[in-house]
Coordinates of C-alpha atoms and ligand atoms in Angstrom, one line a residue:
M1 CA -1.3 -30.5 21.1
Q2 CA -0.2 -33.5 19.1
Y3 CA -0.7 -33.2 15.4
I4 CA -2.2 -36.5 15.4
E5 CA -5.3 -35.6 17.4
L6 CA -6.2 -32.9 15.0
V7 CA -5.3 -35.4 12.1
N8 CA -7.8 -37.9 13.4
V9 CA -10.5 -35.1 13.5
Y10 CA -9.8 -34.2 10.1
E11 CA -10.2 -37.7 8.8
S12 CA -13.6 -38.0 10.5
L13 CA -14.6 -34.8 8.6
E14 CA -13.5 -35.9 5.6
K15 CA -15.3 -39.1 5.9
T16 CA -18.9 -37.7 6.1
T17 CA -20.6 -35.4 3.9
K18 CA -23.4 -34.5 6.9
R19 CA -23.1 -30.8 8.0
L20 CA -24.6 -31.8 11.1
E21 CA -22.1 -34.4 11.9
K22 CA -19.4 -32.3 11.0
T23 CA -20.3 -29.7 13.3
E24 CA -20.5 -32.2 16.0
L25 CA -17.1 -33.4 15.4
L26 CA -15.8 -30.0 15.5
A27 CA -17.6 -29.1 18.4
E28 CA -16.5 -31.9 20.5
F29 CA -12.8 -31.3 19.3
F30 CA -13.1 -27.5 20.2
K31 CA -14.2 -28.6 23.7
K32 CA -11.3 -30.5 24.3
I33 CA -8.7 -28.3 23.0
P34 CA -6.2 -26.5 25.2
K35 CA -7.6 -22.9 25.7
N36 CA -4.1 -21.4 25.1
E37 CA -3.8 -22.9 21.7
A38 CA -7.1 -21.9 20.3
H39 CA -5.9 -19.4 18.1
E40 CA -3.7 -21.4 16.1
L41 CA -6.0 -24.6 16.2
A42 CA -8.7 -22.6 14.8
Y43 CA -6.6 -21.6 11.6
L44 CA -5.5 -25.2 11.2
V45 CA -9.2 -26.1 11.2
E46 CA -9.7 -23.8 8.3
G47 CA -6.7 -25.4 6.4
R48 CA -4.8 -22.0 7.2
I49 CA -1.8 -20.8 9.5
F50 CA -3.0 -17.1 9.0
P51 CA -6.0 -15.4 9.7
D52 CA -8.7 -14.9 6.9
W53 CA -7.7 -11.4 6.1
A54 CA -3.9 -11.6 6.5
E55 CA -1.8 -10.8 3.4
N56 CA 0.6 -13.5 3.7
E57 CA 0.3 -16.4 1.6
L58 CA 1.8 -19.5 2.0
G59 CA 3.5 -19.5 -1.4
I60 CA 4.2 -23.0 -1.5
S61 CA 3.7 -24.7 -4.8
S62 CA 3.2 -28.4 -6.0
Q63 CA 6.6 -28.7 -7.4
L64 CA 8.0 -27.6 -3.8
A65 CA 5.9 -29.9 -2.2
I66 CA 6.9 -32.8 -4.5
K67 CA 10.8 -31.7 -3.9
S68 CA 10.2 -31.8 -0.1
I69 CA 8.4 -35.4 -0.2
S70 CA 11.1 -36.6 -2.1
K71 CA 13.8 -35.0 0.4
A72 CA 11.9 -36.8 3.2
T73 CA 11.4 -40.1 1.6
G74 CA 14.0 -40.7 -1.0
I75 CA 11.7 -41.4 -3.6
S76 CA 12.6 -39.8 -6.9
E77 CA 10.6 -36.8 -7.9
E78 CA 9.7 -38.5 -11.4
H79 CA 8.2 -41.1 -9.5
L80 CA 6.1 -38.8 -7.3
V81 CA 4.9 -36.9 -10.0
K82 CA 3.6 -40.0 -11.8
E83 CA 1.9 -41.0 -8.7
W84 CA 0.5 -37.6 -8.3
R85 CA -1.0 -38.0 -11.9
K86 CA -2.4 -41.5 -10.9
I87 CA -3.8 -40.5 -7.4
G88 CA -4.5 -36.8 -8.2
D89 CA -3.8 -35.8 -4.6
L90 CA -0.6 -34.9 -3.5
G91 CA -1.4 -35.4 0.0
K92 CA -2.2 -38.9 -0.4
V93 CA 1.1 -39.3 -2.5
A94 CA 2.8 -38.0 0.7
E95 CA 0.8 -40.2 2.9
E96 CA 1.9 -43.6 0.6
S97 CA 5.6 -42.5 0.2
T98 CA 5.7 -42.0 3.9
K99 CA 4.3 -45.5 4.5
V100 CA 6.9 -47.2 2.4
K101 CA 9.5 -45.3 4.1
K102 CA 8.3 -45.7 7.5
Q103 CA 8.4 -49.6 7.0
Q104 CA 12.2 -49.3 6.4
A105 CA 12.9 -46.9 9.3
L106 CA 10.0 -47.8 11.4
F107 CA 10.4 -44.0 12.8
S108 CA 7.3 -42.3 14.3
G109 CA 8.0 -38.8 15.4
K110 CA 6.1 -36.7 17.5
L111 CA 4.7 -33.8 15.5
T112 CA 2.8 -30.9 17.2
T113 CA 0.3 -28.5 15.9
H114 CA 2.5 -25.6 16.7
K115 CA 5.4 -27.2 15.0
V116 CA 3.6 -27.4 11.8
I117 CA 2.3 -23.9 12.0
E118 CA 6.0 -22.7 13.1
N119 CA 7.6 -24.3 9.9
L120 CA 5.2 -23.5 7.5
K121 CA 5.0 -19.8 8.7
K122 CA 9.1 -19.7 8.4
A123 CA 8.8 -21.2 4.9
S124 CA 6.4 -18.5 3.8
E125 CA 8.5 -15.7 4.9
L126 CA 11.3 -17.0 2.9
E127 CA 11.2 -14.9 -0.4
G128 CA 13.5 -14.4 -3.5
H129 CA 16.0 -16.4 -5.0
G130 CA 18.0 -19.1 -3.5
T131 CA 15.1 -19.7 -0.6
V132 CA 13.8 -23.1 -2.5
N133 CA 16.1 -25.1 -0.6
R134 CA 15.5 -23.6 2.7
K135 CA 11.6 -23.9 2.3
V136 CA 12.2 -27.6 1.2
A137 CA 14.0 -28.3 4.2
L138 CA 11.5 -27.0 6.4
V139 CA 8.6 -28.8 4.9
A140 CA 10.6 -32.0 4.3
E141 CA 11.7 -31.7 8.2
L142 CA 7.6 -31.7 9.1
L143 CA 7.5 -34.8 6.7
T144 CA 9.9 -36.8 8.2
M145 CA 8.5 -36.6 11.5
A146 CA 5.2 -37.2 10.5
Q147 CA 3.2 -40.4 10.6
P148 CA 1.7 -41.3 7.1
M149 CA -1.6 -39.7 7.8
E150 CA -0.2 -36.6 9.2
A151 CA 1.8 -36.3 6.0
R152 CA -1.2 -36.2 4.0
Y153 CA -2.5 -33.2 5.8
V154 CA 0.7 -31.3 6.1
I155 CA 0.9 -31.2 2.5
R156 CA -3.0 -30.5 1.7
T157 CA -2.3 -27.6 4.4
L158 CA 0.5 -26.1 2.6
L159 CA -1.3 -26.6 -0.7
E160 CA -4.0 -24.7 0.7
E161 CA -6.2 -27.5 0.0
L162 CA -7.4 -29.4 2.9
R163 CA -10.4 -31.2 1.4
I164 CA -12.3 -31.8 4.6
G165 CA -15.5 -30.0 3.3
V166 CA -15.5 -27.4 6.4
A167 CA -17.1 -24.1 5.5
E168 CA -17.1 -20.9 7.5
G169 CA -20.9 -21.7 8.7
T170 CA -19.8 -25.0 9.9
I171 CA -17.1 -23.6 12.0
R172 CA -19.5 -20.9 13.3
D173 CA -21.9 -23.4 14.6
A174 CA -19.4 -25.6 16.0
I175 CA -18.2 -22.8 18.2
V176 CA -21.6 -22.1 19.1
W177 CA -22.1 -25.8 20.2
A178 CA -18.8 -26.2 21.7
C179 CA -19.3 -23.0 23.7
F180 CA -23.0 -22.5 24.5
G181 CA -24.2 -25.8 23.9
K182 CA -25.1 -26.4 27.8
E183 CA -27.2 -23.2 27.8
I184 CA -29.0 -23.9 24.3
G185 CA -29.7 -27.6 25.3
I186 CA -28.8 -28.9 21.7
K187 CA -30.0 -32.3 21.0
Y188 CA -29.2 -33.5 17.7
N189 CA -30.8 -35.9 15.6
L190 CA -27.9 -37.1 13.4
E191 CA -30.2 -39.6 11.4
N192 CA -32.6 -36.8 10.6
N193 CA -29.5 -34.7 10.1
D194 CA -31.4 -32.1 12.0
I195 CA -31.5 -30.5 15.4
D196 CA -34.2 -30.9 17.9
L197 CA -35.1 -27.7 19.6
D198 CA -38.4 -26.2 20.8
E199 CA -39.1 -22.6 20.1
E200 CA -37.9 -21.4 23.1
H201 CA -34.4 -23.0 22.8
R202 CA -34.3 -22.4 19.2
K203 CA -34.6 -18.7 20.0
V204 CA -31.7 -19.2 22.2
Y205 CA -29.5 -20.8 19.6
D206 CA -30.2 -18.2 17.1
H207 CA -29.4 -15.6 19.7
Y208 CA -25.9 -17.2 20.1
L209 CA -25.5 -17.9 16.5
S210 CA -25.9 -14.3 15.6
I211 CA -23.6 -13.2 18.3
V212 CA -20.5 -15.6 16.9
Q213 CA -21.6 -14.5 13.4
E214 CA -21.3 -10.8 14.1
A215 CA -18.0 -11.2 16.2
Y216 CA -16.6 -13.0 13.0
D217 CA -17.8 -10.3 10.5
R218 CA -15.9 -7.8 12.7
A219 CA -12.8 -9.7 13.4
N220 CA -12.6 -12.0 10.4
D221 CA -10.6 -14.2 12.5
F222 CA -11.8 -17.4 13.7
G223 CA -8.8 -17.6 16.0
V224 CA -9.9 -14.2 17.8
V225 CA -13.6 -15.6 17.9
L226 CA -12.6 -18.9 19.4
D227 CA -10.6 -17.3 22.0
A228 CA -13.4 -14.8 23.1
A229 CA -16.1 -17.4 22.7
F230 CA -14.4 -19.7 25.4
K231 CA -14.6 -16.5 27.8
G232 CA -18.4 -16.0 27.1
A233 CA -20.8 -14.1 25.3
S234 CA -19.8 -10.7 26.5
A235 CA -16.2 -11.1 25.4
L236 CA -17.6 -11.8 21.8
K237 CA -19.6 -8.7 22.1
K238 CA -16.6 -6.7 22.8
I239 CA -14.3 -7.7 19.8
E240 CA -14.7 -4.2 18.3
I241 CA -14.3 -2.9 14.9
E242 CA -11.2 -0.9 14.9
A243 CA -9.5 1.4 12.2
G244 CA -6.7 -0.5 10.8
K245 CA -8.2 -4.0 11.1
P246 CA -10.1 -5.0 7.9
V247 CA -13.9 -5.5 8.3
K248 CA -15.9 -7.3 5.7
V249 CA -18.0 -5.3 3.6
E250 CA -22.1 -5.5 3.2
L251 CA -22.9 -6.7 0.0
C252 CA -25.9 -6.1 -2.4
K253 CA -28.8 -8.3 -3.5
K254 CA -30.2 -8.2 -7.2
I255 CA -33.6 -6.9 -7.9
D256 CA -35.6 -6.8 -11.3
S257 CA -37.4 -3.4 -10.8
I258 CA -37.5 -0.4 -8.9
K259 CA -41.0 -1.5 -7.6
E260 CA -39.2 -4.8 -5.9
G261 CA -36.5 -2.5 -4.8
F262 CA -39.1 -0.4 -2.7
E263 CA -40.8 -3.4 -1.5
R264 CA -37.3 -4.6 0.0
V265 CA -36.0 -1.5 1.3
G266 CA -38.9 0.5 2.3
K267 CA -40.3 4.1 1.4
P268 CA -38.6 6.5 1.3
A269 CA -35.3 4.8 0.3
D270 CA -31.9 6.5 -0.2
I271 CA -31.1 5.7 -3.9
E272 CA -27.4 6.1 -5.0
L273 CA -25.5 6.0 -8.2
K274 CA -23.9 2.5 -8.9
Y275 CA -20.3 3.3 -9.8
D276 CA -18.4 0.8 -11.9
G277 CA -15.2 1.0 -10.0
F278 CA -14.0 -1.2 -7.2
R279 CA -14.7 -1.3 -3.6
M280 CA -12.4 0.4 -1.4
L281 CA -12.5 0.4 2.5
I282 CA -10.4 3.3 3.7
H283 CA -9.1 3.3 7.3
K284 CA -7.5 6.1 8.9
T285 CA -5.7 5.4 12.3
E286 CA -5.1 7.7 15.2
D287 CA -1.7 7.9 14.2
N288 CA -2.4 9.2 11.0
Q289 CA -1.9 6.4 8.7
V290 CA -4.1 5.5 5.9
I291 CA -4.7 1.9 5.0
I292 CA -6.8 0.8 1.9
Y293 CA -8.3 -2.5 1.7
T294 CA -10.3 -4.2 -1.1
R295 CA -13.8 -6.0 -0.6
R296 CA -11.6 -9.2 -0.5
L297 CA -9.6 -7.7 2.3
D298 CA -6.3 -7.6 0.3
N299 CA -4.2 -4.2 1.4
V300 CA -3.9 -2.0 -1.6
T301 CA -2.5 0.9 0.2
K302 CA 0.6 1.0 -1.7
Q303 CA -1.1 1.2 -5.1
F304 CA -3.0 4.3 -4.4
P305 CA -0.7 7.1 -2.8
E306 CA -3.2 9.9 -4.1
V307 CA -6.2 8.2 -2.0
A308 CA -4.5 8.3 1.3
R309 CA -3.6 12.1 0.4
Y310 CA -7.1 12.8 -0.2
V311 CA -8.4 11.3 2.7
K312 CA -5.8 13.0 5.0
E313 CA -6.7 16.4 3.3
H314 CA -10.5 16.3 2.8
V315 CA -11.9 14.2 5.7
H316 CA -12.0 15.2 9.1
G317 CA -11.6 12.9 12.1
K318 CA -8.8 11.4 14.2
S319 CA -9.6 7.9 13.1
F320 CA -12.3 6.4 10.8
I321 CA -13.2 3.4 8.2
L322 CA -15.0 4.6 5.0
D323 CA -16.9 2.4 2.5
S324 CA -16.3 3.7 -1.0
E325 CA -16.2 2.7 -4.7
A326 CA -13.3 4.2 -6.5
V327 CA -13.9 4.9 -10.2
G328 CA -11.4 5.6 -12.9
F329 CA -11.6 8.4 -15.3
N330 CA -9.9 9.8 -18.3
P331 CA -7.8 12.9 -16.9
K332 CA -8.3 14.8 -20.3
T333 CA -12.1 14.1 -21.1
K334 CA -13.1 13.8 -17.5
K335 CA -15.4 11.0 -18.4
Y336 CA -15.5 8.1 -16.2
K337 CA -14.0 4.8 -17.2
Q338 CA -15.3 1.3 -16.8
F339 CA -13.8 -1.2 -14.0
Q340 CA -11.7 -3.2 -16.5
D341 CA -9.9 -0.1 -17.8
I342 CA -8.6 0.6 -14.4
S343 CA -8.2 -2.9 -13.0
Q344 CA -4.6 -2.9 -13.5
R345 CA -4.0 -0.3 -10.7
I346 CA -5.2 -2.9 -8.2
K347 CA -2.1 -5.3 -8.8
R348 CA 0.6 -3.1 -10.2
K349 CA 3.3 -2.7 -7.6
Y350 CA 5.8 -0.7 -9.7
D351 CA 5.4 2.7 -11.9
I352 CA 2.7 3.7 -9.2
E353 CA 3.4 7.4 -10.0
K354 CA 3.1 7.1 -13.7
L355 CA -0.2 5.0 -13.2
E356 CA -1.5 7.4 -10.9
K357 CA -1.5 10.2 -13.7
E358 CA -2.8 8.1 -16.4
L359 CA -5.4 6.2 -14.7
P360 CA -6.7 8.4 -11.9
V361 CA -9.4 7.5 -9.6
E362 CA -12.0 9.6 -7.9
V363 CA -13.2 8.1 -4.7
N364 CA -17.1 7.8 -3.8
I365 CA -17.9 7.5 -0.3
F366 CA -21.1 6.1 0.6
D367 CA -20.7 4.7 4.3
I368 CA -18.8 4.9 7.4
I369 CA -18.2 2.1 9.8
D370 CA -16.3 3.6 12.4
Y371 CA -15.6 7.0 13.7
N372 CA -13.2 8.3 16.1
G373 CA -12.9 4.8 17.9
E374 CA -16.8 4.5 17.9
D375 CA -18.4 1.8 16.1
M376 CA -21.0 3.3 13.7
I377 CA -22.5 0.1 12.3
D378 CA -25.8 0.3 14.5
K379 CA -26.5 3.8 13.8
P380 CA -29.1 4.1 11.1
L381 CA -27.8 4.7 7.5
H382 CA -29.2 8.3 7.5
E383 CA -27.4 9.2 10.6
R384 CA -24.1 7.8 9.0
R385 CA -24.8 9.7 5.9
K386 CA -25.4 12.9 7.8
L387 CA -22.0 12.4 9.6
L388 CA -20.2 11.8 6.1
E389 CA -21.8 14.8 5.0
K390 CA -20.3 16.7 7.7
I391 CA -16.9 15.6 7.7
V392 CA -16.0 15.0 4.0
K393 CA -15.0 18.3 2.2
P394 CA -16.0 17.0 -1.1
L395 CA -13.8 17.8 -4.5
K396 CA -14.9 16.6 -7.7
W397 CA -12.4 14.0 -9.5
K398 CA -10.8 13.4 -6.1
I399 CA -12.9 12.5 -3.1
K400 CA -16.7 13.2 -2.5
L401 CA -19.8 11.5 -1.5
A402 CA -21.9 8.9 -3.7
E403 CA -24.6 11.0 -5.5
N404 CA -27.9 10.3 -3.8
I405 CA -31.8 11.0 -3.6
I406 CA -34.0 10.1 -0.9
T407 CA -37.4 9.2 -2.3
G408 CA -40.3 7.1 -2.1
D409 CA -41.7 8.3 -5.3
E410 CA -41.3 5.5 -8.2
K411 CA -41.2 8.2 -10.9
E412 CA -38.7 10.0 -9.2
A413 CA -36.4 7.0 -8.7
E414 CA -37.2 6.0 -12.4
A415 CA -35.7 9.4 -13.5
F416 CA -32.7 9.2 -11.2
Y417 CA -32.0 5.7 -12.7
K418 CA -32.3 6.7 -16.3
K419 CA -30.1 9.7 -15.6
A420 CA -27.5 7.5 -13.8
L421 CA -27.4 5.1 -17.3
K422 CA -26.9 8.2 -19.3
D423 CA -24.1 9.4 -17.2
G424 CA -22.3 6.1 -17.7
M425 CA -23.2 4.3 -14.5
E426 CA -24.0 0.7 -13.9
G427 CA -27.4 1.4 -12.4
I428 CA -28.6 2.3 -9.1
V429 CA -28.3 0.7 -5.3
M430 CA -31.3 1.3 -3.1
K431 CA -30.9 1.2 0.4
S432 CA -33.1 1.2 3.6
I433 CA -32.5 4.5 5.3
N434 CA -32.8 3.2 8.9
S435 CA -31.0 -0.1 8.2
S436 CA -27.6 -0.6 10.2
Y437 CA -24.3 -1.5 8.4
Q438 CA -24.0 -5.5 8.4
P439 CA -20.2 -6.4 7.6
G440 CA -20.2 -9.6 5.3
A441 CA -24.0 -9.9 4.7
R442 CA -26.1 -9.6 1.8
V443 CA -29.5 -8.8 2.9
D444 CA -32.4 -7.0 2.0
T445 CA -31.5 -3.5 3.1
W446 CA -29.1 -3.0 -0.1
V447 CA -30.4 -3.8 -3.4
K448 CA -28.8 -3.3 -6.7
F449 CA -30.6 -2.3 -10.1
K450 CA -28.8 -2.9 -13.3
P451 CA -30.3 -2.7 -16.9
V452 CA -28.9 -5.7 -18.6
Q453 CA -28.5 -9.2 -17.7
D454 CA -25.5 -9.1 -15.4
P455 CA -22.5 -11.1 -16.0
L456 CA -22.0 -13.8 -13.3
D457 CA -18.8 -13.9 -10.9
L458 CA -17.6 -17.5 -11.1
V459 CA -14.6 -19.5 -10.2
I460 CA -12.5 -21.4 -12.4
T461 CA -12.1 -25.0 -11.1
G462 CA -10.4 -26.7 -13.7
A463 CA -9.0 -26.3 -17.6
E464 CA -8.1 -28.1 -20.5
W465 CA -4.8 -27.9 -22.4
G466 CA -5.1 -26.4 -26.1
K467 CA -4.1 -27.9 -29.3
G468 CA -2.6 -26.4 -32.6
K469 CA -2.0 -22.9 -32.3
R470 CA -2.9 -22.9 -28.7
A471 CA -0.8 -25.9 -27.6
G472 CA 1.2 -25.0 -24.5
W473 CA -1.7 -22.7 -23.0
F474 CA -5.1 -23.6 -21.2
A475 CA -7.9 -23.1 -23.9
S476 CA -10.9 -23.7 -22.1
F477 CA -11.7 -23.3 -18.7
I478 CA -14.3 -25.1 -16.1
L479 CA -16.6 -22.5 -14.3
S480 CA -18.2 -23.1 -11.0
C481 CA -20.7 -21.7 -8.6
R482 CA -20.7 -21.9 -5.0
H483 CA -22.8 -24.1 -2.8
E484 CA -22.5 -24.6 1.0
G485 CA -18.7 -24.4 0.9
K486 CA -18.4 -26.2 -2.0
F487 CA -17.9 -25.3 -5.9
L488 CA -20.1 -27.0 -8.4
E489 CA -19.5 -26.9 -12.1
I490 CA -21.8 -24.9 -14.4
G491 CA -19.9 -24.6 -17.7
K492 CA -16.8 -24.4 -20.0
V493 CA -15.7 -21.3 -21.5
G494 CA -12.9 -20.3 -24.1
T495 CA -14.6 -17.5 -25.7
G496 CA -13.6 -14.0 -24.8
V497 CA -10.1 -15.0 -24.0
K498 CA -7.3 -13.1 -26.1
E499 CA -4.5 -14.6 -28.2
K500 CA -2.1 -12.0 -27.1
L501 CA -1.1 -10.5 -24.0
D502 CA -1.7 -6.7 -24.9
Q503 CA -5.4 -7.4 -26.2
G504 CA -6.7 -7.9 -22.6
L505 CA -7.4 -11.3 -20.6
S506 CA -5.1 -13.8 -22.9
F507 CA -4.7 -17.5 -22.8
E508 CA -1.1 -16.9 -21.6
E509 CA -1.9 -15.0 -18.5
L510 CA -4.5 -17.4 -17.4
T511 CA -2.1 -20.2 -17.9
K512 CA 0.3 -18.5 -15.7
L513 CA -2.3 -18.2 -13.4
I514 CA -3.6 -21.4 -13.3
N515 CA -0.2 -23.5 -13.4
P516 CA 0.6 -23.3 -9.7
L517 CA -3.2 -24.1 -8.8
I518 CA -3.2 -27.6 -10.1
I519 CA -4.3 -30.2 -7.9
K520 CA -5.0 -32.9 -10.4
Q521 CA -4.1 -33.9 -13.8
D522 CA -6.0 -36.5 -16.1
G523 CA -4.8 -36.5 -19.5
R524 CA -5.5 -33.0 -21.1
Q525 CA -7.9 -31.9 -18.3
V526 CA -6.5 -30.4 -14.9
T527 CA -8.4 -29.7 -11.8
V528 CA -7.5 -26.5 -10.1
K529 CA -8.0 -25.1 -6.7
P530 CA -10.6 -22.6 -6.7
K531 CA -9.1 -19.1 -6.6
I532 CA -9.3 -17.3 -10.1
I533 CA -12.5 -15.4 -10.1
V534 CA -14.0 -14.2 -13.7
E535 CA -16.9 -12.3 -14.8
V536 CA -18.6 -14.2 -17.4
A537 CA -21.4 -13.1 -19.7
Y538 CA -24.0 -15.6 -21.0
Q539 CA -27.0 -15.7 -23.0
E540 CA -29.2 -17.9 -21.1
I541 CA -28.9 -20.3 -18.2
Q542 CA -30.1 -23.9 -19.0
I543 CA -31.1 -27.0 -16.9
S544 CA -28.0 -29.5 -17.7
P545 CA -27.3 -33.1 -16.5
T546 CA -23.7 -32.4 -17.6
Y547 CA -22.5 -30.1 -14.7
S548 CA -22.5 -31.0 -11.3
S549 CA -24.6 -27.8 -10.3
G550 CA -27.4 -29.1 -12.7
Y551 CA -27.1 -26.1 -14.7
A552 CA -25.3 -24.8 -17.8
L553 CA -24.4 -21.4 -19.4
R554 CA -25.5 -20.8 -22.8
F555 CA -22.7 -19.1 -24.9
P556 CA -20.8 -18.0 -22.1
R557 CA -18.1 -15.2 -22.7
L558 CA -15.0 -14.6 -20.4
I559 CA -15.2 -10.8 -19.7
Q560 CA -12.4 -10.3 -17.5
L561 CA -10.6 -11.3 -14.1
R562 CA -12.2 -10.1 -10.9
E563 CA -9.1 -10.1 -8.8
E564 CA -10.5 -7.9 -6.2
K565 CA -13.1 -10.3 -5.6
G566 CA -13.0 -13.3 -3.1
L567 CA -14.6 -16.7 -3.0
H568 CA -17.6 -15.2 -1.1
D569 CA -18.5 -13.1 -4.0
V570 CA -18.9 -16.2 -6.3
Y571 CA -22.4 -16.6 -7.3
S572 CA -24.2 -19.2 -5.3
L573 CA -26.3 -22.1 -6.7
D574 CA -29.5 -20.6 -5.1
E575 CA -28.7 -17.3 -6.9
I576 CA -28.3 -19.1 -10.4
K577 CA -31.4 -20.9 -9.7
D578 CA -33.0 -17.7 -9.1
F579 CA -31.7 -16.2 -12.2
F580 CA -32.8 -19.0 -14.0
K581 CA -36.5 -18.8 -13.0
K582 CA -36.5 -15.1 -13.6
Q583 CA -34.9 -15.1 -17.0
G584 CA -38.0 -15.6 -19.0
S585 CA -39.6 -12.3 -17.9
R586 CA -36.4 -10.4 -17.8
K587 CA -35.9 -11.4 -21.6
L588 CA -39.1 -10.3 -22.6
M589 CA -38.2 -6.7 -20.8
W590 CA -35.2 -6.3 -23.0
E591 CA -36.8 -7.3 -26.1
V592 CA -39.6 -5.1 -25.5
G593 CA -37.5 -2.1 -24.2
Ligands
LIG1 P1 -21.8 -6.0 -7.7 O1 -20.3 -6.0 -7.9 O2 -22.7 -6.3 -9.0 O3 -22.3 -7.2 -6.7 O4 -22.3 -4.8 -6.9 C1 -22.0 -4.4 -5.8 C2 -20.8 -3.5 -6.0 O5 -21.3 -2.2 -6.3 C3 -20.4 -3.2 -4.5 O6 -19.6 -3.9 -3.8 C4 -19.7 -1.7 -4.6 O7 -18.3 -2.1 -5.2 C5 -20.3 -1.0 -6.0 N1 -21.0 -0.1 -5.7 C6 -20.9 1.0 -6.6 N2 -21.6 2.3 -6.4 C7 -22.3 1.8 -4.9 C8 -22.9 2.5 -3.8 N3 -23.3 3.5 -4.2 N4 -23.4 1.4 -2.9 C9 -22.9 0.5 -2.7 N5 -22.0 -0.4 -3.5 C10 -21.7 0.4 -4.8

C-alpha cells in the first residue's frame, strides 16, 4: 500500500478527538486494505513495527532522528534543534524541512508502507558502535522518498510517538465494525457520539466485541487478530494460547475490606497470600525450553536460570504456562525480601550467577493457563488449582504453590490475613473459585486487600531541570495517570529520589532514563514519552485545577521504578476518583486501627 494512503488516515485521526469518529475512520480504512498486508498495517496503525509483546525496540533516539532529517534535507542539525525547541514535535520539524527541500527539488517519491517497515526494522536490528551512520542512512532514505506529511509520520513512528490518539480499544472496535459491521447492523450517530442499536443488535455487537477482545488477549498482536477477523469469527476463536507465546496476565481489583471481597468473589473463596515480588509467567514448550515473561511481557529468561531448573525438575508436563509470583529472600536468614530489594535481578544482564546466589527467588505458583497443549483458561479456578497440586512437586525456597485457604468464613479469612501480614506478606488476594482465567482483565473475580494506603503506579510524562547542586540533572518529575488511551497529569514529585547512585533510585539514574524520551523542551521543562513507570506514595488525593486530571497528590514521594510494569498497569483516572471518594473512610480506619 502507498504510505500516503495510511498517512491520510493518520492525519484525519489526529484531527478528531471523538472516539467514535476515530473508530469509523479506522474501520473504513481496514475495509479497503489489501488483506495480505493486514498484518503490517495493523502494527503501523498502532505506531509500531513489531507486535505488542515483541522484545525488539526501535531504539532510535531523537538525536538520530535529527541527524537523519539533516542528511535528507541538507539543513544543519543546529537549525533543526532550534526548530524542535520552538515547535516541540520532531515530526513537524521533518515535515517543514522536507517542504523547504521539496520546493527546490520538486521531488515526490513513492513510499510504500512496506518500505517504511522494512527500513525501520533494519535500523532496529543494527547494534553496537559504528552503526549510527547506517541507521541514519536507512531513515534518511525514507525521508528522501517522503512527501512532507509522510515525513512527519515516519519520524513519529520511529520515535514511537504517533500522536493520533488511537488506543487499543479503538482498534478493537474498528476491527469489529470493519469485519462484522454488516451482521451487527451498526448505525452510528456521529453527532451524538453514540451508536444507535436496539437491544437485539447490541447483544450481537457485544458478542463480536468480546470475540475480538478475547482473541487479542490471547495473541497480544493486532496483526494476527486482524488477519483472523478477515477470515471470520471462527478463525478468531481458533487463535490459541500456546506455550512459548506470551499471554496477558489477569489483574487484581482493589478492595477495602474482607467483607467487600466476599461480596465480589462469592463464598467460599480461594484466599491466597499476596507475595511482594514480581509476576512471572513461566512457559515450558514441548521441546523442553523454559521461557519466562514479566507481566509486561518482557522476556527475562536469561536473568533467572535457576527458575528454569526448578521448573524442569519440579513441574510435570510436556508443555505448560504457569502464572506465579517470584519473591526474593535472604539466603542466610531465610526471610522474604521486599520487591525493591530484588528488582535489580530483572534488569541485570551480567554476573547472573553471582546475583542468583546473593538474591535468590522463590517461585509461588498460583495458576495454570495451558497444559500439554490444552487451553486451561475456561476451566474453573478450583480445577486449575487441583491440576497444579498434581503436577508440582513443591520445595520451599525454590518452587511451590502459593499458600491458600478456601473459606466462606469472615473470621477465618481475617485470621489468615493477619497471619499473612505477620509473615511479611503484602496482604491477601481473594479469588472466585469458579472463575475462568481472564487474560488482560481486571475484573471482580480477583481482588486484593492490603492494609496501608497503596502507593500508586504512575507514569512520568515530564520533568524539570534542577538548579544548584542538582544542575545537570532532572530534579522534579511530572506524574500522570491513564485515561482512555491518554495520560493526564496528577502531580509533580522530587521527594524520595536519592542524591547518589548507590542509595537507590537517584536523580542521575532518572535523568539517564528520561533523556532519550524527551519529545518537547520548553525552557527548563521537558515533556517525555510515557514509558517510565514509578511507584508513588502520597498522603492524600485532592481536587486540583492545576493538573489535567483534575486531581493532585498531597506530599507525593517516589518509592521506586516499576520496570516490570507496563502502561496498562498505570492507575486510571477512574481508579483515582474511586480512591479519592474512599479515602475519608480509609483514613479513619488507620487512625483507629
Ligand atoms: P498490584 O501489583 O498491587 O496490582 O497487585 C497485583 C499483583 O500481586 C499481581 O500482579 C501479582 O504480581 C502479585 N501477587 C502476589 N501474590 C499473588 C497471588 N497469590 N495471586 C495473584 N497475584 C499475586
